[in-house]
Coordinates of C-alpha atoms (C1' of nucleotides) in Angstrom, one line a residue:
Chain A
X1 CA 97.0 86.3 62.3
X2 CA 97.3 82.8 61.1
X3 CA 95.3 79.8 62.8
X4 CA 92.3 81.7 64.5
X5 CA 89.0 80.7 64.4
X6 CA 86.9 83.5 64.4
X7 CA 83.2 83.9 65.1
X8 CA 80.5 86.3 64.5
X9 CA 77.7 87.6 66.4
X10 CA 74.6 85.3 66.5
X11 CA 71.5 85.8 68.2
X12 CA 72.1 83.3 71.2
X13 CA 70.5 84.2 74.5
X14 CA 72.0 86.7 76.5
X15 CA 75.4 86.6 78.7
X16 CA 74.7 85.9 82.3
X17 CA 77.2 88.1 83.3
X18 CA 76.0 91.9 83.0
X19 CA 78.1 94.9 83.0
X20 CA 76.0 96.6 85.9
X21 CA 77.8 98.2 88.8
X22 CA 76.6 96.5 92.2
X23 CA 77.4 98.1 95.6
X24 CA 80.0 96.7 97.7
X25 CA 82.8 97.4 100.1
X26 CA 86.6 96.9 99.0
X27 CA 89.2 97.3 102.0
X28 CA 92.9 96.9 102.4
X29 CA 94.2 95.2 104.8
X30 CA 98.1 95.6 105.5
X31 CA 100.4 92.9 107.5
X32 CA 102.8 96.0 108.8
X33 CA 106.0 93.7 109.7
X34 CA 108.2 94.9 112.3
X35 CA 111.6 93.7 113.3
X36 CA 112.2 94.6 117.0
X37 CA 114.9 92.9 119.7
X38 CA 115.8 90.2 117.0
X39 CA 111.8 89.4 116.6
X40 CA 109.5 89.5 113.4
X41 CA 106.5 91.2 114.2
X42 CA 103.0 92.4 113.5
X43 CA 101.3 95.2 114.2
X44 CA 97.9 94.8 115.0
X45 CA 95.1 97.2 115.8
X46 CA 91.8 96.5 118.7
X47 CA 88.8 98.8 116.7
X48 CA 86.1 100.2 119.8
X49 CA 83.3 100.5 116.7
X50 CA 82.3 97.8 113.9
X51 CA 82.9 94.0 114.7
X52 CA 84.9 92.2 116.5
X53 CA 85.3 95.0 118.9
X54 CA 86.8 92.9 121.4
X55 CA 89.1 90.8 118.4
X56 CA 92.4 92.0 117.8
X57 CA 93.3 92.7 113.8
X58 CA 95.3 93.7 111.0
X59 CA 95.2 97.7 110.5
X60 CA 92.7 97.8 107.2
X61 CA 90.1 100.8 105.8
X62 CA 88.2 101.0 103.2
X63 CA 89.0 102.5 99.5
X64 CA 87.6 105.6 98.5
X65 CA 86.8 106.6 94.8
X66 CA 89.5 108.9 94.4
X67 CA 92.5 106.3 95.2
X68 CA 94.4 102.8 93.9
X69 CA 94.5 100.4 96.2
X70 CA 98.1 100.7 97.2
X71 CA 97.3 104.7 97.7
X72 CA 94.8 102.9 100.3
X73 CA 97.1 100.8 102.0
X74 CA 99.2 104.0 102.1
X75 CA 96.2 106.4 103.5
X76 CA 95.5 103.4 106.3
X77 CA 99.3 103.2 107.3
X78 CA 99.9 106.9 107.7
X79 CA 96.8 107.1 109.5
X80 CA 98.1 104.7 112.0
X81 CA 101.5 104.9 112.4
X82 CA 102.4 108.5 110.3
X83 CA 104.7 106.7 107.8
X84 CA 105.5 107.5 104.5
X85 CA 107.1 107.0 101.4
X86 CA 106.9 103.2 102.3
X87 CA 107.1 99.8 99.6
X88 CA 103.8 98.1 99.6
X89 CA 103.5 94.5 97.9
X90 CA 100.1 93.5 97.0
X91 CA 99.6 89.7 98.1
X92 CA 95.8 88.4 97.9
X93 CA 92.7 89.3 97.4
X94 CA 90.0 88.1 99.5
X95 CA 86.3 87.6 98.5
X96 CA 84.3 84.7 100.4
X97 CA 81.0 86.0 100.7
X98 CA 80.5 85.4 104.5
X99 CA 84.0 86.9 105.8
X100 CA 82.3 89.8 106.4
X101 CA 79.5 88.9 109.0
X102 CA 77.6 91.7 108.2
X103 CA 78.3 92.9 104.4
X104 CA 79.6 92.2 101.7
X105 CA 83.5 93.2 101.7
X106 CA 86.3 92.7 99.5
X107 CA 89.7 92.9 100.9
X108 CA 93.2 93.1 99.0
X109 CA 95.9 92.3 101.4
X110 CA 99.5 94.2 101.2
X111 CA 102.5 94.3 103.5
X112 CA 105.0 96.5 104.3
X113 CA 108.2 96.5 106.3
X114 CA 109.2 99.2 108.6
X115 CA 111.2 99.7 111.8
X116 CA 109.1 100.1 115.0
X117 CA 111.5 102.6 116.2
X118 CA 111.2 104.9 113.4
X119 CA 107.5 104.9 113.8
X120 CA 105.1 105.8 117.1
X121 CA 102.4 104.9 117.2
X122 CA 99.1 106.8 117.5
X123 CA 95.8 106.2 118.5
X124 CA 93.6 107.6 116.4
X125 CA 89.2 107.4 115.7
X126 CA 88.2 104.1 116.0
X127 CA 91.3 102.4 117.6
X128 CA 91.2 101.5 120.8
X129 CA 94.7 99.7 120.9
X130 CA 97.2 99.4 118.7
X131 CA 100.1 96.5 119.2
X132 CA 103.2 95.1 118.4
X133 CA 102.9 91.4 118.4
X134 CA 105.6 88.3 118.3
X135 CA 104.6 86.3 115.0
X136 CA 104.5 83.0 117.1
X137 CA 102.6 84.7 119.9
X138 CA 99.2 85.7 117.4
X139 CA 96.0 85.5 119.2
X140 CA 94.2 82.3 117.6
X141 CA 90.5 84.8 117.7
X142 CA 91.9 87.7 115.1
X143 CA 89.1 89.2 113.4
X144 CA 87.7 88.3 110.3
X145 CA 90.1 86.1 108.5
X146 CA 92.9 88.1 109.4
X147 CA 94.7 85.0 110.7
X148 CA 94.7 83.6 106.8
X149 CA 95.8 87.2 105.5
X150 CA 98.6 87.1 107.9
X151 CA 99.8 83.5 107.4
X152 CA 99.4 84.3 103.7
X153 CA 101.3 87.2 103.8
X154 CA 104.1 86.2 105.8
X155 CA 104.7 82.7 103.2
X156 CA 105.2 85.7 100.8
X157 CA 107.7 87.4 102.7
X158 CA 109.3 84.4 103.0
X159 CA 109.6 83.6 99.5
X160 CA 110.2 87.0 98.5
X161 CA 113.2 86.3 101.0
X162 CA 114.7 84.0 99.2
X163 CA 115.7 85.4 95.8
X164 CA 115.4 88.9 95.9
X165 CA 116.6 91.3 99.4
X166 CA 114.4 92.5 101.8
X167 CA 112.5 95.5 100.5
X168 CA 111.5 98.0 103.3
X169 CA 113.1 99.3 106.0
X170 CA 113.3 96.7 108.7
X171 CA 116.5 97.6 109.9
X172 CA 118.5 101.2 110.3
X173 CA 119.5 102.8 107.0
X174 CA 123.1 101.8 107.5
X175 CA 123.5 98.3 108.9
X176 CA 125.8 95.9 109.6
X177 CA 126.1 92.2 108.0
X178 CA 125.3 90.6 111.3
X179 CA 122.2 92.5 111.4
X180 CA 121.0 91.3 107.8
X181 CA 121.7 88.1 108.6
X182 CA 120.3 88.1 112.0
X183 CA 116.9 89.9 109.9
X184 CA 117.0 86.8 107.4
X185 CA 117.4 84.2 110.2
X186 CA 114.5 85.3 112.0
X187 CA 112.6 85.5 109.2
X188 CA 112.9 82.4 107.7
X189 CA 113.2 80.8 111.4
X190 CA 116.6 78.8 110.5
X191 CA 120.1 79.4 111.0
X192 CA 122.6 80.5 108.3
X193 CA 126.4 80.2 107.5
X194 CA 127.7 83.5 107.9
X195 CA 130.1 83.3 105.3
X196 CA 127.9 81.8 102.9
X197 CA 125.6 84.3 103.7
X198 CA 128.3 87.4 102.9
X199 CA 128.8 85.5 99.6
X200 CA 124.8 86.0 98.3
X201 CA 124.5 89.2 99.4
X202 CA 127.8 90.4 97.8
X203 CA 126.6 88.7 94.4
X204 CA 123.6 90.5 94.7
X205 CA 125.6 93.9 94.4
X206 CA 122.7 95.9 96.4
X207 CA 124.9 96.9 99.2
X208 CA 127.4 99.9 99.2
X209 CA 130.1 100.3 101.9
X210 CA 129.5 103.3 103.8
X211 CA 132.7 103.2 104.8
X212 CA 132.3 103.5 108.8
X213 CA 131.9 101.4 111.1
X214 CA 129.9 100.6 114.3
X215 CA 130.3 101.7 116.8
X216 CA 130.3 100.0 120.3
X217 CA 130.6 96.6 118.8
X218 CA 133.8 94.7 119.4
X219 CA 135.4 93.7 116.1
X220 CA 134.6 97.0 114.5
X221 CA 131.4 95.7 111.9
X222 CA 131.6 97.6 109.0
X223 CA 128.0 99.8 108.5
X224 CA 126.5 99.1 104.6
X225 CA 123.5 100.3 102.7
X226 CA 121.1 99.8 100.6
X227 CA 121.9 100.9 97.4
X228 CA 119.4 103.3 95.1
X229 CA 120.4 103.0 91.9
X230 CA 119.4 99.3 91.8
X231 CA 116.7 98.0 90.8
X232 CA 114.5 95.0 92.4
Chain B
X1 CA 103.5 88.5 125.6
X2 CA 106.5 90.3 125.9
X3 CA 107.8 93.4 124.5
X4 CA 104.8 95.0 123.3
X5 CA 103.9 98.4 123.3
X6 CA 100.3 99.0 123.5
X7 CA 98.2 102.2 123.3
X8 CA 95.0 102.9 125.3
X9 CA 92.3 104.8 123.5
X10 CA 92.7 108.8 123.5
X11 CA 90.9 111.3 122.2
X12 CA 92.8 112.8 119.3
X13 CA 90.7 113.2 115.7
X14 CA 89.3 110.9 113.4
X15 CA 91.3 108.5 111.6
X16 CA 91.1 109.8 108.1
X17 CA 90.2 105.9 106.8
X18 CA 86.2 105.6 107.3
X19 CA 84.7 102.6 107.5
X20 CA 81.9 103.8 105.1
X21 CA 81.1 102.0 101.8
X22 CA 81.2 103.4 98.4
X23 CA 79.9 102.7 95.1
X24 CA 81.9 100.9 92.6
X25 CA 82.7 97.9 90.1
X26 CA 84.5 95.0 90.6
X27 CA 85.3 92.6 87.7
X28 CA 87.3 89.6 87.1
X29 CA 89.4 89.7 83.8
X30 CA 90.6 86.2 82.4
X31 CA 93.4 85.4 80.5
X32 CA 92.2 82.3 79.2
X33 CA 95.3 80.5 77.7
X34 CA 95.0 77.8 74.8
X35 CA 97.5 75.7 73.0
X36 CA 97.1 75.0 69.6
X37 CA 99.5 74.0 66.5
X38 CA 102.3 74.1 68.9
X39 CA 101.7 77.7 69.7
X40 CA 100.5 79.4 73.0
X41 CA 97.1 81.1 72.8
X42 CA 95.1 83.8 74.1
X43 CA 91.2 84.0 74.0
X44 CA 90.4 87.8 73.2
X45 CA 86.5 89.2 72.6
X46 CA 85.2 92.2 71.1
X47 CA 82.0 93.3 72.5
X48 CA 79.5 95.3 70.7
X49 CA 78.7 97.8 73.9
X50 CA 80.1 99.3 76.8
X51 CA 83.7 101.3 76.5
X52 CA 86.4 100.1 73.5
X53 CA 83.9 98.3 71.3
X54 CA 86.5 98.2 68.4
X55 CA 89.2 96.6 70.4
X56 CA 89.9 93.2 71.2
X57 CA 90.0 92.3 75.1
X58 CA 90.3 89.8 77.6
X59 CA 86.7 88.4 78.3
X60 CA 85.6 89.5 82.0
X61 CA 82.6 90.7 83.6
X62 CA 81.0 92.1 86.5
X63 CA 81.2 90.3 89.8
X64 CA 77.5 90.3 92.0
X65 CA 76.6 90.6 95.5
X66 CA 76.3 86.6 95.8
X67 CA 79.6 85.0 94.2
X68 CA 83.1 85.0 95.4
X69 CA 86.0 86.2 93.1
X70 CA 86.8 82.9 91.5
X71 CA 83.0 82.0 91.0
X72 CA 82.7 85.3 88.9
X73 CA 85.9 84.1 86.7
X74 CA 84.3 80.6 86.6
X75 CA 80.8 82.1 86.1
X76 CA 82.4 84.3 82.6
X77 CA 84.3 81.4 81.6
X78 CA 81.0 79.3 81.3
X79 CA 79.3 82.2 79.9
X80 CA 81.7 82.5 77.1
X81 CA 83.2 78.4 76.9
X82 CA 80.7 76.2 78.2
X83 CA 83.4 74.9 80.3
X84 CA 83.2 74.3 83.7
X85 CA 85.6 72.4 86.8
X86 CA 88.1 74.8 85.6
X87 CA 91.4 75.6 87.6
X88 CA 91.7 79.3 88.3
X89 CA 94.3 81.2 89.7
X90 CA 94.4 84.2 90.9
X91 CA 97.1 86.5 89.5
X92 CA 96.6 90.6 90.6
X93 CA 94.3 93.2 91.0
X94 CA 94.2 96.3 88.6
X95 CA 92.8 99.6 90.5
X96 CA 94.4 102.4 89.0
X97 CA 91.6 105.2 88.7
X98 CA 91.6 105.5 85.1
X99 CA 91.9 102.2 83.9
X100 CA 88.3 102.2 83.0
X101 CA 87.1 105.6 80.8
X102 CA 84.0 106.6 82.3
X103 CA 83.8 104.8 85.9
X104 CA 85.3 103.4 88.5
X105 CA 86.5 99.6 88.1
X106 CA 88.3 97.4 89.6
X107 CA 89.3 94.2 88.0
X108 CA 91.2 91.0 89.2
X109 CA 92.8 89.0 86.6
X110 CA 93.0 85.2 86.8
X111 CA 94.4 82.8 84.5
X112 CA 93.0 79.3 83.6
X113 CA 94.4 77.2 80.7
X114 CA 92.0 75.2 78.6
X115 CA 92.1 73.2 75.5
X116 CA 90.5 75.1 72.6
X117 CA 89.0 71.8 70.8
X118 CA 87.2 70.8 73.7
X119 CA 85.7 74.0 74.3
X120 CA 83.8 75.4 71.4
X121 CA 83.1 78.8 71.1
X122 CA 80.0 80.5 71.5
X123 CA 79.2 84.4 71.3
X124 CA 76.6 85.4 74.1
X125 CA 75.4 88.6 74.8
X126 CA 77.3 91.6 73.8
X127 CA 80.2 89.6 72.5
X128 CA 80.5 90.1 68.7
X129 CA 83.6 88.5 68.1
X130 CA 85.4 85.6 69.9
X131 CA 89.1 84.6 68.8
X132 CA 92.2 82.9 69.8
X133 CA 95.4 84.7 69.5
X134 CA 98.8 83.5 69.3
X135 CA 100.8 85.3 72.0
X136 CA 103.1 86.9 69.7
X137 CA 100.4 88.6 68.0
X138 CA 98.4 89.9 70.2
X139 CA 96.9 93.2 68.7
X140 CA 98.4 96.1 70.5
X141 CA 95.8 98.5 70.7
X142 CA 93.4 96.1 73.5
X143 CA 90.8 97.1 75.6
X144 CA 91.9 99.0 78.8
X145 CA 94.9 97.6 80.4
X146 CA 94.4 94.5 79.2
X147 CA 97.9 93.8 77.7
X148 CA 99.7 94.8 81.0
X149 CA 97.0 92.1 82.7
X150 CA 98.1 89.4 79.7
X151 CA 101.8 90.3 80.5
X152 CA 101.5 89.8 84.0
X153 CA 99.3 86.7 84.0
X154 CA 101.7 85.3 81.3
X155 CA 104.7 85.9 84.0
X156 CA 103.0 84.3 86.2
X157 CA 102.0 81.6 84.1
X158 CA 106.1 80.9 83.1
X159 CA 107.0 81.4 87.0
X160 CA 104.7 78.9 88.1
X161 CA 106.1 76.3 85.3
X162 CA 109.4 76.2 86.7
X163 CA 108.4 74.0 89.5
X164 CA 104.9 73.1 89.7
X165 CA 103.5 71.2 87.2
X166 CA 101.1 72.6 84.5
X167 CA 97.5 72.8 85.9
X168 CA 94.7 72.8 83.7
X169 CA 93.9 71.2 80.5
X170 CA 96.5 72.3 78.4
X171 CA 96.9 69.0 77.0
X172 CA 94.3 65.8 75.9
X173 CA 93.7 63.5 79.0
X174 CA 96.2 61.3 77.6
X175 CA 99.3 62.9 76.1
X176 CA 103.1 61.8 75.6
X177 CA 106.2 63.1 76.9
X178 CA 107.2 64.6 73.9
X179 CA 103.8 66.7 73.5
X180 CA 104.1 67.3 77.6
X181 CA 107.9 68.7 76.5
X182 CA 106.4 70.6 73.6
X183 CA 104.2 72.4 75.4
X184 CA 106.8 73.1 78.5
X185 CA 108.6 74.6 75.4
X186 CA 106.1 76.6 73.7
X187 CA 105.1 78.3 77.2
X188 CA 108.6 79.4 77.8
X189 CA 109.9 80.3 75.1
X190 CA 112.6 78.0 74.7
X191 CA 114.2 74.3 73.8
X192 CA 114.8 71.8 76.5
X193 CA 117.1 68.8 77.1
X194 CA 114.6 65.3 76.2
X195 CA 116.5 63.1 78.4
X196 CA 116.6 66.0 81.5
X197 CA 113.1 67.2 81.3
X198 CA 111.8 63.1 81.2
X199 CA 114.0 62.9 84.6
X200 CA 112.8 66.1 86.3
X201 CA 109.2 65.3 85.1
X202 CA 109.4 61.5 86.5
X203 CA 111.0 62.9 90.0
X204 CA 107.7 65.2 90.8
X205 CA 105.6 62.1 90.6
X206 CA 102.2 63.3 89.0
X207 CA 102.3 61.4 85.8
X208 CA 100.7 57.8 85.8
X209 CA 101.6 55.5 82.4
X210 CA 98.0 54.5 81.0
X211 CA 99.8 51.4 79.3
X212 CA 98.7 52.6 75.9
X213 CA 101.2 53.7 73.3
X214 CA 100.0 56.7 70.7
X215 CA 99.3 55.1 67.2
X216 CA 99.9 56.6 64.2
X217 CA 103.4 58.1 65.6
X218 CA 107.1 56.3 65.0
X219 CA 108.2 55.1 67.9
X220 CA 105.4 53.9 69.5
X221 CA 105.0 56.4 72.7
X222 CA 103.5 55.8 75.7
X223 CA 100.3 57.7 76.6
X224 CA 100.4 59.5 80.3
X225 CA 97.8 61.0 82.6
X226 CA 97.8 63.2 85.6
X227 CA 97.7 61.4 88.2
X228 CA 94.2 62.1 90.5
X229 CA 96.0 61.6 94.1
X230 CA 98.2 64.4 93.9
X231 CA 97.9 67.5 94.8
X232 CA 99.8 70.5 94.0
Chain C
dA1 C1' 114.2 48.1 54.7
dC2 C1' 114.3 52.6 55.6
dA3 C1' 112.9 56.9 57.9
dA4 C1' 111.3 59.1 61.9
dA5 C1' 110.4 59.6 66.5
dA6 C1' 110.8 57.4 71.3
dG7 C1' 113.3 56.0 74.9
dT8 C1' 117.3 55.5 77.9
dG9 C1' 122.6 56.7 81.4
dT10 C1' 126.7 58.7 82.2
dT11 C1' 129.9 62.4 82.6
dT12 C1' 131.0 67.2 83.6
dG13 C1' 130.7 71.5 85.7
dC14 C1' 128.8 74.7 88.8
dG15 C1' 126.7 76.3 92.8
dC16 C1' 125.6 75.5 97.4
dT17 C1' 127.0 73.7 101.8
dA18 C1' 130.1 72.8 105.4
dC19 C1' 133.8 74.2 108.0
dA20 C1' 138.1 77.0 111.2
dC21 C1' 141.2 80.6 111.9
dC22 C1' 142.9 85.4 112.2
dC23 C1' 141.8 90.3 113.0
dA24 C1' 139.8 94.4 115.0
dT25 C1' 137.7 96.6 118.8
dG26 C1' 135.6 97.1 123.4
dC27 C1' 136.2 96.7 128.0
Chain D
dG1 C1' 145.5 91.9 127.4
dC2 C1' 141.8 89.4 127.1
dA3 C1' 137.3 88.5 125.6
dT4 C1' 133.9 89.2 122.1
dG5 C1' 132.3 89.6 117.7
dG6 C1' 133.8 90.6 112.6
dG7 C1' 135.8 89.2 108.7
dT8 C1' 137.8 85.9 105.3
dG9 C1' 138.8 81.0 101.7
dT10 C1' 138.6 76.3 100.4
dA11 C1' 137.3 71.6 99.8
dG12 C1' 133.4 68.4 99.0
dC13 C1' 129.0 67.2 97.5
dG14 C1' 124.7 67.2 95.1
dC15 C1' 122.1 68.8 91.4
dA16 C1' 121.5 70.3 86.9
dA17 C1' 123.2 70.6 82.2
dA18 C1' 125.5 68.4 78.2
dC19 C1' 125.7 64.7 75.4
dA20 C1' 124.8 59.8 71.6
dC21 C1' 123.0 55.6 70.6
dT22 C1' 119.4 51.9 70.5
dT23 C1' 114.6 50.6 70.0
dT24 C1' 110.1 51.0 68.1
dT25 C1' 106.8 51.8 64.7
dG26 C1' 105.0 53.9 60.3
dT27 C1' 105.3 54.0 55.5

DNA sequence: ACAAAAGTGTTTGCGCTACACCCATGC
DNA sequence: GCATGGGTGTAGCGCAAACACTTTTGT
């Protein structure tokens, strides 16, 4: 351990920061993403208790002592929409002291991916309305700072979009190339060549040919998955 | 607002998230990097209370009621380094269940990069032992889950090199090319083209040429600066 | 004057982009 | 059988990597 300057303990005054507990409130909050009729979406809940009663916002709960954050985020998105088994990414934390206007809350923002279809939705305590909603047609008065979380969240997508494949399930297990590519362009809000397109995906080798192919579509698409045994 | 499905309230039970409080500890963990000697450096503590007394550890502490996130980073940094106007970044949050021993604690890590001769070292508090490690020999045995936070803030740290520039204070005020190289080469672990990293360096625009040329070199290099005007 | 480090352009190769036709299936 | 969408290859371009010599200063 070459080159370290090491120093011993003197009597200076003491460290300002103490290793007390104080009492506080840590939520998750969770930008569910949806991909419905060639949209991104957002699914956004309308609470009848706590405030902003009358604000639409992102589907959050608090952490109990007896579960990880991501467990949380979990607990919060079976509660609303049954789901399980689903890939959370943590994105932000979130700590000014007034974005609470009441207490003091933490929040550590996730998202997930899932298909609309695959998931009704129920009402359940405290929400009065739960909603789909186009990203470009966001209400500008979201509670809290929801509107950050979810501008936040959806730059990470998007950058998550552009090296590795979309994690989650935002389209059918078995899906055709025009249906990626149709996810990625909506996504990322630009057009792309669709044989350029074929060539990334193929170098990424995460897709296995299933084989058939889908029907009702004229030129006979050819249905591929995911496949398991790769990793990220 | 088309295609939206929304719910009205019904009567079914209780969403199983509660918008209760609970007790618990949140602390900020900072992997304060250094760069000494040509070598990439870690700032570990050993404190003389609280849980892992005989290990070395990142330096963090306890957030309170009135700070955000990064003021309780900035707030431990002063506490332990005097220094202040730092750059922190955020990197992750830690919230397994038994990361801490005896109670419940949540940490977020942050990274900040500081020059070890401008910050003198000074033990506070319960912090017996104070040292700068070089990244390849970081004891193994640390505090918590301390190495998997220096792993993944020094990941984040590399990532973030690729195309941003270096933040922080890695660096004197006025440094050369060469030592600007260096230090790109230390972080990552491996050697770079002179000629291509002066061209990709010159095309982000953030150095400005101070005029003055480094004495007691060969060669007679010219001293740069960040520039003030630009962000990112 | 000699040694050591700084500074400077050009060529090459690779990856990304742009682009058009044939094939399979639905209707 | 015709219209619609699926599937395929190649040429050009821009960016990044490879590469060597001259200039400056210290000793």
């Amino acid at each position: 351990m070459s080159n370290k300057k090491v120093f011993e303990q003197s009597n200076l005054q003491n460290l300002t920061v103490n290793t007390d507990s104080f009492e506080c409130s840590i939520t998750t909050d969770i930008a569910v993403f949806g991909y419905v009729d060639h949209r991104l979406k957002i699914l956004l809940t309308k609470r009848s208790v706590g405030e902003f009663t009358d604000h639409w916002m992102l589907p959050g709960g608090v952490m109990e002592g007896n579960e990880t954050l991501k467990d949380c985020a979990s607990k919060v998105l079976v509660a609303l929409t049954g789901v399980e088994n689903i890939h959370f990414e943590q994105v932000k934390v979130y700590s000014a002291i007034d974005r609470h206007p009441i207490k003091r809350v933490i929040t550590v923002s996730f998202y997930a991916m899932i298909r609309p279809e695959n998931h009704p939705l129920f009402l359940k305590g405290n929400v009065e309305q739960i909603a789909w909603f186009d990203m470009d047609e966001i209400p500008k008065n979201l509670g809290f700072d929801h509107s950050q979380i979810i501008h936040d969240a959806y730059m990470f997508l998007k950058n998550n979009l552009k090296d590795r494949l979309v994690m989650g399930e935002l389209l059918p297990k078995k899906f055709t190339l025009t249906e990626l590519q149709g996810l990625y362009e909506d996504i990322l809000g630009l057009q792309l060549d669709k044989r350029n397109f074929r060539k990334r995906i193929f170098q990424m080798d995460i897709l296995k040919n299933t084989g058939e192919v889908k029907a009702g579509i004229k030129g006979g698409p050819i249905l591929y998955e995911y496949r398991v045994d790769k990793k990220a």
